[in-house]
mmCIF file of C-alpha atoms and ligand atoms in Angstrom:
data_model
loop_
_atom_site.group_PDB
_atom_site.id
_atom_site.type_symbol
_atom_site.label_atom_id
_atom_site.label_comp_id
_atom_site.label_asym_id
_atom_site.label_seq_id
_atom_site.Cartn_x
_atom_site.Cartn_y
_atom_site.Cartn_z
ATOM 1 C CA ARG P 1 188.892 12.950 34.028
ATOM 2 C CA LYS P 2 188.320 10.218 31.473
ATOM 3 C CA ILE P 3 191.057 8.002 32.905
ATOM 4 C CA TYR P 4 189.734 8.034 36.444
ATOM 5 C CA ARG P 5 186.144 7.542 35.364
ATOM 6 C CA GLY P 6 187.199 4.274 33.745
ATOM 7 C CA ARG P 7 189.361 3.139 36.625
ATOM 8 C CA MET P 8 186.914 3.955 39.383
ATOM 9 C CA ALA P 9 184.485 1.520 37.839
ATOM 10 C CA SER P 10 186.884 -1.318 38.622
ATOM 11 C CA SER P 11 187.212 -2.540 42.193
ATOM 12 C CA SER P 12 191.025 -2.616 41.964
ATOM 13 C CA VAL P 13 191.267 1.176 42.370
ATOM 14 C CA ASN P 14 191.650 2.695 45.785
ATOM 15 C CA LEU P 15 189.678 5.947 45.723
ATOM 16 C CA GLU P 16 191.977 7.326 48.440
ATOM 17 C CA ASP P 17 194.729 7.392 45.840
ATOM 18 C CA VAL P 18 192.730 9.547 43.446
ATOM 19 C CA PRO P 19 193.657 13.249 43.753
ATOM 20 C CA SER P 20 190.896 15.320 45.408
ATOM 21 C CA VAL P 21 190.692 17.685 42.485
ATOM 22 C CA ASP P 22 189.804 14.784 40.176
ATOM 23 C CA LEU P 23 187.201 13.414 42.593
ATOM 24 C CA MET P 24 185.610 16.855 42.927
ATOM 25 C CA THR P 25 185.610 17.414 39.178
ATOM 26 C CA GLU P 26 183.901 14.078 38.633
ATOM 27 C CA LEU P 27 181.349 14.768 41.388
ATOM 28 C CA LEU P 28 180.526 18.175 39.938
ATOM 29 C CA ARG P 29 180.180 16.618 36.494
ATOM 30 C CA ARG P 30 177.752 14.019 37.801
ATOM 31 C CA MET P 31 175.706 16.640 39.666
ATOM 32 C CA LYS P 32 175.489 18.782 36.531
ATOM 33 C CA CYS P 33 174.539 15.735 34.452
ATOM 34 C CA SER P 34 171.762 14.595 36.766
ATOM 35 C CA SER P 35 169.597 17.565 35.756
ATOM 36 C CA LYS P 36 170.114 17.090 31.998
ATOM 37 C CA PRO P 37 167.304 15.596 29.918
ATOM 38 C CA ASP P 38 167.907 12.234 28.206
ATOM 39 C CA LYS P 39 168.818 12.571 24.513
ATOM 40 C CA ARG P 40 169.251 10.040 21.742
ATOM 41 C CA LEU P 41 170.891 11.578 18.715
ATOM 42 C CA ILE P 42 172.089 10.454 15.314
ATOM 43 C CA LEU P 43 174.645 12.458 13.304
ATOM 44 C CA ILE P 44 174.569 11.877 9.550
ATOM 45 C CA GLY P 45 176.805 13.484 6.951
ATOM 46 C CA PRO P 46 179.454 12.684 4.352
ATOM 47 C CA PRO P 47 183.124 12.122 5.315
ATOM 48 C CA GLY P 48 184.636 15.374 6.577
ATOM 49 C CA SER P 49 181.312 17.098 7.218
ATOM 50 C CA GLY P 50 182.227 17.690 10.890
ATOM 51 C CA LYS P 51 180.424 14.909 12.785
ATOM 52 C CA GLY P 52 183.534 13.949 14.741
ATOM 53 C CA THR P 53 184.326 17.610 15.430
ATOM 54 C CA GLN P 54 180.911 18.451 16.903
ATOM 55 C CA SER P 55 180.315 15.156 18.781
ATOM 56 C CA PRO P 56 182.645 15.773 21.782
ATOM 57 C CA LEU P 57 181.040 19.192 22.353
ATOM 58 C CA ILE P 58 177.498 17.744 22.340
ATOM 59 C CA LYS P 59 178.645 14.838 24.501
ATOM 60 C CA ASP P 60 180.018 17.156 27.196
ATOM 61 C CA GLU P 61 177.049 19.519 27.119
ATOM 62 C CA TYR P 62 174.397 16.798 27.452
ATOM 63 C CA CYS P 63 176.348 14.033 29.262
ATOM 64 C CA LEU P 64 175.839 11.508 26.470
ATOM 65 C CA CYS P 65 178.087 8.719 25.250
ATOM 66 C CA HIS P 66 179.692 9.185 21.826
ATOM 67 C CA LEU P 67 179.585 6.047 19.705
ATOM 68 C CA ALA P 68 181.525 6.371 16.445
ATOM 69 C CA THR P 69 181.391 3.130 14.476
ATOM 70 C CA GLY P 70 184.382 4.197 12.373
ATOM 71 C CA ASP P 71 186.533 4.663 15.517
ATOM 72 C CA MET P 72 185.328 1.354 16.972
ATOM 73 C CA LEU P 73 186.129 -0.477 13.736
ATOM 74 C CA ARG P 74 189.576 1.143 13.468
ATOM 75 C CA ALA P 75 190.328 0.051 17.055
ATOM 76 C CA ALA P 76 189.276 -3.508 16.138
ATOM 77 C CA VAL P 77 191.502 -3.419 13.021
ATOM 78 C CA ALA P 78 194.477 -2.173 15.062
ATOM 79 C CA ALA P 79 193.938 -4.918 17.674
ATOM 80 C CA LYS P 80 193.540 -7.521 14.881
ATOM 81 C CA THR P 81 190.361 -8.918 16.471
ATOM 82 C CA PRO P 82 188.173 -11.238 14.320
ATOM 83 C CA LEU P 83 185.846 -8.254 13.772
ATOM 84 C CA GLY P 84 188.779 -6.063 12.732
ATOM 85 C CA ILE P 85 190.063 -8.667 10.279
ATOM 86 C CA LYS P 86 186.629 -8.846 8.629
ATOM 87 C CA ALA P 87 186.243 -5.044 8.468
ATOM 88 C CA ASN P 88 189.754 -4.130 7.297
ATOM 89 C CA GLU P 89 189.472 -4.682 3.546
ATOM 90 C CA ALA P 90 186.175 -2.820 3.094
ATOM 91 C CA MET P 91 187.448 0.141 5.140
ATOM 92 C CA ASP P 92 190.679 0.442 3.149
ATOM 93 C CA LYS P 93 188.644 0.636 -0.059
ATOM 94 C CA GLY P 94 186.213 3.178 1.377
ATOM 95 C CA GLU P 95 183.326 0.686 1.209
ATOM 96 C CA LEU P 96 180.902 -0.086 4.015
ATOM 97 C CA VAL P 97 181.378 -3.125 6.255
ATOM 98 C CA SER P 98 178.457 -5.524 6.630
ATOM 99 C CA ASP P 99 175.264 -4.369 8.348
ATOM 100 C CA ASP P 100 175.260 -7.285 10.805
ATOM 101 C CA LEU P 101 178.764 -6.448 12.077
ATOM 102 C CA VAL P 102 178.004 -2.819 12.893
ATOM 103 C CA VAL P 103 174.516 -3.465 14.280
ATOM 104 C CA GLY P 104 176.098 -5.969 16.689
ATOM 105 C CA ILE P 105 178.727 -3.417 17.763
ATOM 106 C CA ILE P 106 176.080 -0.774 18.490
ATOM 107 C CA GLU P 107 173.786 -3.186 20.320
ATOM 108 C CA GLU P 108 176.621 -3.953 22.765
ATOM 109 C CA ALA P 109 177.869 -0.386 23.050
ATOM 110 C CA ILE P 110 174.577 1.274 24.035
ATOM 111 C CA LYS P 111 174.404 -0.956 27.121
ATOM 112 C CA LYS P 112 177.403 0.895 28.636
ATOM 113 C CA PRO P 113 176.726 2.893 31.826
ATOM 114 C CA SER P 114 178.076 6.016 30.101
ATOM 115 C CA CYS P 115 175.083 5.807 27.702
ATOM 116 C CA GLN P 116 172.611 6.061 30.596
ATOM 117 C CA LYS P 117 171.503 9.610 29.678
ATOM 118 C CA GLY P 118 171.472 8.807 25.986
ATOM 119 C CA PHE P 119 173.865 8.606 23.052
ATOM 120 C CA ILE P 120 175.324 10.314 20.017
ATOM 121 C CA LEU P 121 175.639 7.920 17.112
ATOM 122 C CA ASP P 122 178.333 9.157 14.721
ATOM 123 C CA GLY P 123 178.536 7.132 11.496
ATOM 124 C CA PHE P 124 175.603 4.837 12.274
ATOM 125 C CA PRO P 125 173.106 3.954 10.837
ATOM 126 C CA ARG P 126 174.629 4.183 7.385
ATOM 127 C CA THR P 127 172.138 2.056 5.439
ATOM 128 C CA VAL P 128 168.344 1.797 5.613
ATOM 129 C CA VAL P 129 168.748 -1.820 6.784
ATOM 130 C CA GLN P 130 170.880 -0.604 9.728
ATOM 131 C CA ALA P 131 168.262 2.049 10.549
ATOM 132 C CA GLU P 132 165.449 -0.513 10.513
ATOM 133 C CA LYS P 133 167.371 -2.966 12.681
ATOM 134 C CA PHE P 134 168.269 -0.172 15.081
ATOM 135 C CA ASP P 135 164.631 0.903 15.380
ATOM 136 C CA GLU P 136 163.650 -2.684 16.216
ATOM 137 C CA MET P 137 166.370 -2.765 18.879
ATOM 138 C CA LEU P 138 165.154 0.491 20.466
ATOM 139 C CA GLU P 139 161.509 -0.546 20.289
ATOM 140 C CA LYS P 140 162.297 -3.583 22.441
ATOM 141 C CA LYS P 141 163.804 -1.199 25.024
ATOM 142 C CA GLY P 142 160.792 1.149 24.766
ATOM 143 C CA ILE P 143 162.901 4.122 23.592
ATOM 144 C CA LYS P 144 163.200 6.213 20.388
ATOM 145 C CA VAL P 145 165.665 8.435 18.565
ATOM 146 C CA ASP P 146 164.953 12.098 19.442
ATOM 147 C CA LYS P 147 166.790 13.924 16.672
ATOM 148 C CA VAL P 148 168.812 13.282 13.548
ATOM 149 C CA LEU P 149 171.340 16.026 12.753
ATOM 150 C CA ASN P 150 171.952 16.172 9.017
ATOM 151 C CA PHE P 151 175.393 17.675 8.281
ATOM 152 C CA ALA P 152 174.449 18.990 4.840
ATOM 153 C CA ILE P 153 177.459 20.100 2.759
ATOM 154 C CA ASP P 154 178.614 20.221 -0.845
ATOM 155 C CA ASP P 155 181.045 17.465 -1.913
ATOM 156 C CA SER P 156 183.485 20.023 -3.347
ATOM 157 C CA ILE P 157 184.455 21.253 0.162
ATOM 158 C CA LEU P 158 185.310 17.815 1.533
ATOM 159 C CA GLU P 159 188.589 16.884 -0.172
ATOM 160 C CA GLU P 160 190.477 19.754 1.475
ATOM 161 C CA ARG P 161 188.981 18.898 4.887
ATOM 162 C CA ILE P 162 189.796 15.196 4.614
ATOM 163 C CA THR P 163 193.336 15.434 3.223
ATOM 164 C CA GLY P 164 194.256 18.151 5.770
ATOM 165 C CA ARG P 165 193.007 16.175 8.786
ATOM 166 C CA TRP P 166 195.440 14.901 11.444
ATOM 167 C CA ILE P 167 194.345 12.709 14.345
ATOM 168 C CA HIS P 168 195.493 11.797 17.825
ATOM 169 C CA PRO P 169 194.568 8.101 17.733
ATOM 170 C CA SER P 170 194.118 7.314 21.426
ATOM 171 C CA SER P 171 191.813 10.267 22.238
ATOM 172 C CA GLY P 172 190.190 10.680 18.808
ATOM 173 C CA ARG P 173 191.069 14.408 18.861
ATOM 174 C CA SER P 174 191.075 15.744 15.343
ATOM 175 C CA TYR P 175 193.025 18.669 13.864
ATOM 176 C CA HIS P 176 193.186 20.340 10.488
ATOM 177 C CA MET P 177 196.342 21.840 9.009
ATOM 178 C CA LYS P 178 194.448 24.958 7.928
ATOM 179 C CA TYR P 179 191.196 25.135 9.922
ATOM 180 C CA ALA P 180 192.186 23.719 13.331
ATOM 181 C CA PRO P 181 196.005 23.438 13.494
ATOM 182 C CA PRO P 182 197.725 21.959 16.563
ATOM 183 C CA LYS P 183 199.933 24.303 18.613
ATOM 184 C CA VAL P 184 203.020 22.390 17.460
ATOM 185 C CA LEU P 185 203.085 20.824 13.993
ATOM 186 C CA GLY P 186 202.366 17.061 14.094
ATOM 187 C CA VAL P 187 201.891 16.927 17.884
ATOM 188 C CA ASP P 188 198.760 16.542 20.046
ATOM 189 C CA ASP P 189 198.065 19.709 22.119
ATOM 190 C CA VAL P 190 197.106 17.786 25.279
ATOM 191 C CA THR P 191 199.497 14.827 25.465
ATOM 192 C CA GLY P 192 202.377 15.918 23.232
ATOM 193 C CA GLU P 193 202.072 12.588 21.389
ATOM 194 C CA PRO P 194 202.458 12.348 17.603
ATOM 195 C CA LEU P 195 199.482 12.875 15.282
ATOM 196 C CA ILE P 196 198.729 10.548 12.380
ATOM 197 C CA GLN P 197 196.750 10.648 9.137
ATOM 198 C CA ARG P 198 194.040 8.036 8.546
ATOM 199 C CA LYS P 199 194.801 5.469 5.846
ATOM 200 C CA ASP P 200 191.508 6.202 4.064
ATOM 201 C CA ASP P 201 191.984 9.996 4.139
ATOM 202 C CA THR P 202 193.285 10.244 0.567
ATOM 203 C CA ALA P 203 191.607 12.010 -2.349
ATOM 204 C CA GLU P 204 191.327 8.637 -4.124
ATOM 205 C CA VAL P 205 189.600 6.699 -1.300
ATOM 206 C CA LEU P 206 187.420 9.726 -0.539
ATOM 207 C CA LYS P 207 185.783 9.268 -3.968
ATOM 208 C CA SER P 208 184.501 5.832 -3.040
ATOM 209 C CA ARG P 209 183.540 6.914 0.502
ATOM 210 C CA LEU P 210 181.456 9.696 -1.036
ATOM 211 C CA ALA P 211 179.911 7.287 -3.547
ATOM 212 C CA SER P 212 178.905 4.971 -0.658
ATOM 213 C CA PHE P 213 177.457 7.959 1.178
ATOM 214 C CA HIS P 214 175.261 9.083 -1.724
ATOM 215 C CA ARG P 215 174.137 5.577 -2.681
ATOM 216 C CA GLN P 216 173.635 3.973 0.743
ATOM 217 C CA THR P 217 173.463 6.656 3.447
ATOM 218 C CA GLU P 218 171.442 9.476 1.884
ATOM 219 C CA PRO P 219 168.347 7.220 1.832
ATOM 220 C CA VAL P 220 168.722 7.001 5.644
ATOM 221 C CA ILE P 221 168.054 10.766 5.830
ATOM 222 C CA ASP P 222 164.784 10.233 3.889
ATOM 223 C CA TYR P 223 163.929 7.347 6.235
ATOM 224 C CA TYR P 224 164.143 9.656 9.281
ATOM 225 C CA ASN P 225 162.576 12.605 7.410
ATOM 226 C CA LYS P 226 159.424 10.538 7.140
ATOM 227 C CA LYS P 227 159.438 10.340 10.949
ATOM 228 C CA GLY P 228 159.787 14.148 11.152
ATOM 229 C CA ILE P 229 162.924 14.162 13.314
ATOM 230 C CA VAL P 230 165.618 15.498 10.949
ATOM 231 C CA ALA P 231 167.273 18.894 11.525
ATOM 232 C CA ASP P 232 169.376 20.198 8.616
ATOM 233 C CA LEU P 233 172.635 21.970 9.496
ATOM 234 C CA HIS P 234 174.782 24.246 7.317
ATOM 235 C CA ALA P 235 177.909 22.122 7.728
ATOM 236 C CA GLU P 236 179.955 24.268 5.326
ATOM 237 C CA LYS P 237 180.091 27.060 7.927
ATOM 238 C CA PRO P 238 183.024 27.435 10.387
ATOM 239 C CA PRO P 239 182.968 25.006 13.367
ATOM 240 C CA LYS P 240 181.718 27.599 15.900
ATOM 241 C CA GLU P 241 178.769 28.532 13.705
ATOM 242 C CA VAL P 242 177.871 24.875 13.209
ATOM 243 C CA SER P 243 178.037 24.418 17.020
ATOM 244 C CA ALA P 244 175.632 27.338 17.466
ATOM 245 C CA GLU P 245 173.183 25.734 15.022
ATOM 246 C CA VAL P 246 173.443 22.423 16.898
ATOM 247 C CA GLN P 247 172.768 24.183 20.217
ATOM 248 C CA LYS P 248 169.717 25.890 18.772
ATOM 249 C CA VAL P 249 168.282 22.607 17.478
ATOM 250 C CA LEU P 250 168.950 20.679 20.681
ATOM 251 C CA SER P 251 167.630 23.299 23.075
ATOM 252 C CA SER P 252 164.362 23.812 21.177
HETATM 253 P P1 AP5 F 1 184.035 6.948 9.728
HETATM 254 O O1 AP5 F 1 185.187 6.902 10.652
HETATM 255 O O2 AP5 F 1 182.652 7.070 10.282
HETATM 256 O O3 AP5 F 1 184.319 8.060 8.673
HETATM 257 P P2 AP5 F 1 183.363 9.054 7.891
HETATM 258 O O4 AP5 F 1 181.904 8.925 8.010
HETATM 259 O O5 AP5 F 1 183.887 8.989 6.514
HETATM 260 O O6 AP5 F 1 183.512 10.364 8.652
HETATM 261 P P3 AP5 F 1 184.801 11.137 9.001
HETATM 262 O O7 AP5 F 1 185.306 10.729 10.322
HETATM 263 O O8 AP5 F 1 185.787 11.098 7.870
HETATM 264 O O9 AP5 F 1 184.223 12.616 8.980
HETATM 265 P P4 AP5 F 1 183.682 13.594 10.102
HETATM 266 O O10 AP5 F 1 182.353 14.099 9.643
HETATM 267 O O11 AP5 F 1 183.729 12.990 11.478
HETATM 268 O O12 AP5 F 1 184.749 14.765 9.953
HETATM 269 P P5 AP5 F 1 185.605 15.575 11.043
HETATM 270 O O13 AP5 F 1 184.720 16.186 12.066
HETATM 271 O O14 AP5 F 1 186.764 14.780 11.528
HETATM 272 O O15 AP5 F 1 184.016 5.604 8.845
HETATM 273 C C1 AP5 F 1 185.182 5.049 8.257
HETATM 274 C C2 AP5 F 1 184.860 3.713 7.588
HETATM 275 O O16 AP5 F 1 184.353 2.778 8.564
HETATM 276 C C3 AP5 F 1 183.770 3.742 6.514
HETATM 277 O O17 AP5 F 1 184.293 4.118 5.274
HETATM 278 C C4 AP5 F 1 183.274 2.276 6.568
HETATM 279 O O18 AP5 F 1 184.137 1.413 5.861
HETATM 280 C C5 AP5 F 1 183.338 1.924 8.024
HETATM 281 N N1 AP5 F 1 182.072 2.157 8.755
HETATM 282 C C6 AP5 F 1 181.884 3.044 9.780
HETATM 283 N N2 AP5 F 1 180.617 3.013 10.208
HETATM 284 C C7 AP5 F 1 179.966 2.105 9.447
HETATM 285 C C8 AP5 F 1 178.628 1.647 9.396
HETATM 286 N N3 AP5 F 1 177.673 2.123 10.221
HETATM 287 N N4 AP5 F 1 178.310 0.682 8.487
HETATM 288 C C9 AP5 F 1 179.234 0.179 7.659
HETATM 289 N N5 AP5 F 1 180.526 0.587 7.641
HETATM 290 C C10 AP5 F 1 180.897 1.544 8.528
HETATM 291 O O19 AP5 F 1 186.149 16.750 10.098
HETATM 292 C C11 AP5 F 1 187.073 16.510 9.055
HETATM 293 C C12 AP5 F 1 188.159 17.590 9.057
HETATM 294 O O20 AP5 F 1 187.582 18.864 8.788
HETATM 295 C C13 AP5 F 1 188.882 17.724 10.404
HETATM 296 O O21 AP5 F 1 190.241 17.899 10.152
HETATM 297 C C14 AP5 F 1 188.267 18.966 11.060
HETATM 298 O O22 AP5 F 1 189.198 19.663 11.857
HETATM 299 C C15 AP5 F 1 187.808 19.786 9.870
HETATM 300 N N6 AP5 F 1 186.531 20.434 10.119
HETATM 301 C C16 AP5 F 1 185.459 19.912 10.772
HETATM 302 N N7 AP5 F 1 184.439 20.795 10.781
HETATM 303 C C17 AP5 F 1 184.889 21.887 10.094
HETATM 304 C C18 AP5 F 1 184.275 23.136 9.713
HETATM 305 N N8 AP5 F 1 183.026 23.429 10.092
HETATM 306 N N9 AP5 F 1 185.009 24.016 8.973
HETATM 307 C C19 AP5 F 1 186.292 23.702 8.625
HETATM 308 N N10 AP5 F 1 186.927 22.553 8.944
HETATM 309 C C20 AP5 F 1 186.224 21.653 9.657
#
């Protein structure tokens, strides 16, 4: 579905060549989406708290775009763009990249047609400065963040989640050796392509990622708490139970 959605947007694609089943699926998706309310969500939590696991489910349910600054930066690093070159060193060390870089990325990304019904921000804002700049940006558009989902979890659980994670880079699908294993070891369930481990998913780099989280990102939760829009989740629970909590918050 994803592939055709992208291609149909370009005039070079002849819709007659698109299989009927794909056209119908896309039509049904759009009809279902048209009745969904707009939602603008922020997901905050330490590395491994489950933001990337829950995002695709929320995205599909509410027809939102999923903007993960970490994924966008990793794509820029892989493509060796000027942005990627600037971000690379900080990411390898588990430190944050500069506020201006990520604010610029988000400003561009939320203009995409797929963000028409709203967005899920995963990994942004990560500093109070980013949150303030983002609020200014939204104010100019006359819109506001509806909810901030706080993936609350104890640090002690995260090392096992992070070091056991395997990823399919092109789709962003994430697996865990113990909690969400692929059908075949080291291979993506959908495409059969190889899975990889992220360079910063080591116990050593996790320490500095967690330090950045506590020092720079936790104050962002207080920032949104003052606005009364934070919902705390029990992110230590199994994925299905976390999903149920998310559903409850978003449907209320
Ligand atoms: P980023 O890519 O955003 O990484 P992160 O915040 O550290 O988050 P993760 O992707 O590691 O965790 P997640 O919560 O998505 O976990 P997941 O669901 O996969 O950022 C990387 C770097 O980019 C940063 O260090 C920084 O340098 C830079 N950056 C990004 N944004 C920035 C910004 N705004 N400003 C400045 N710099 C920025 O789950 C982890 C594992 O656990 C998986 O294997 C999963 O299967 C498993 N799992 C998930 N949920 C459960 C559960 N409930 N029970 C059991 N297992 C579970």
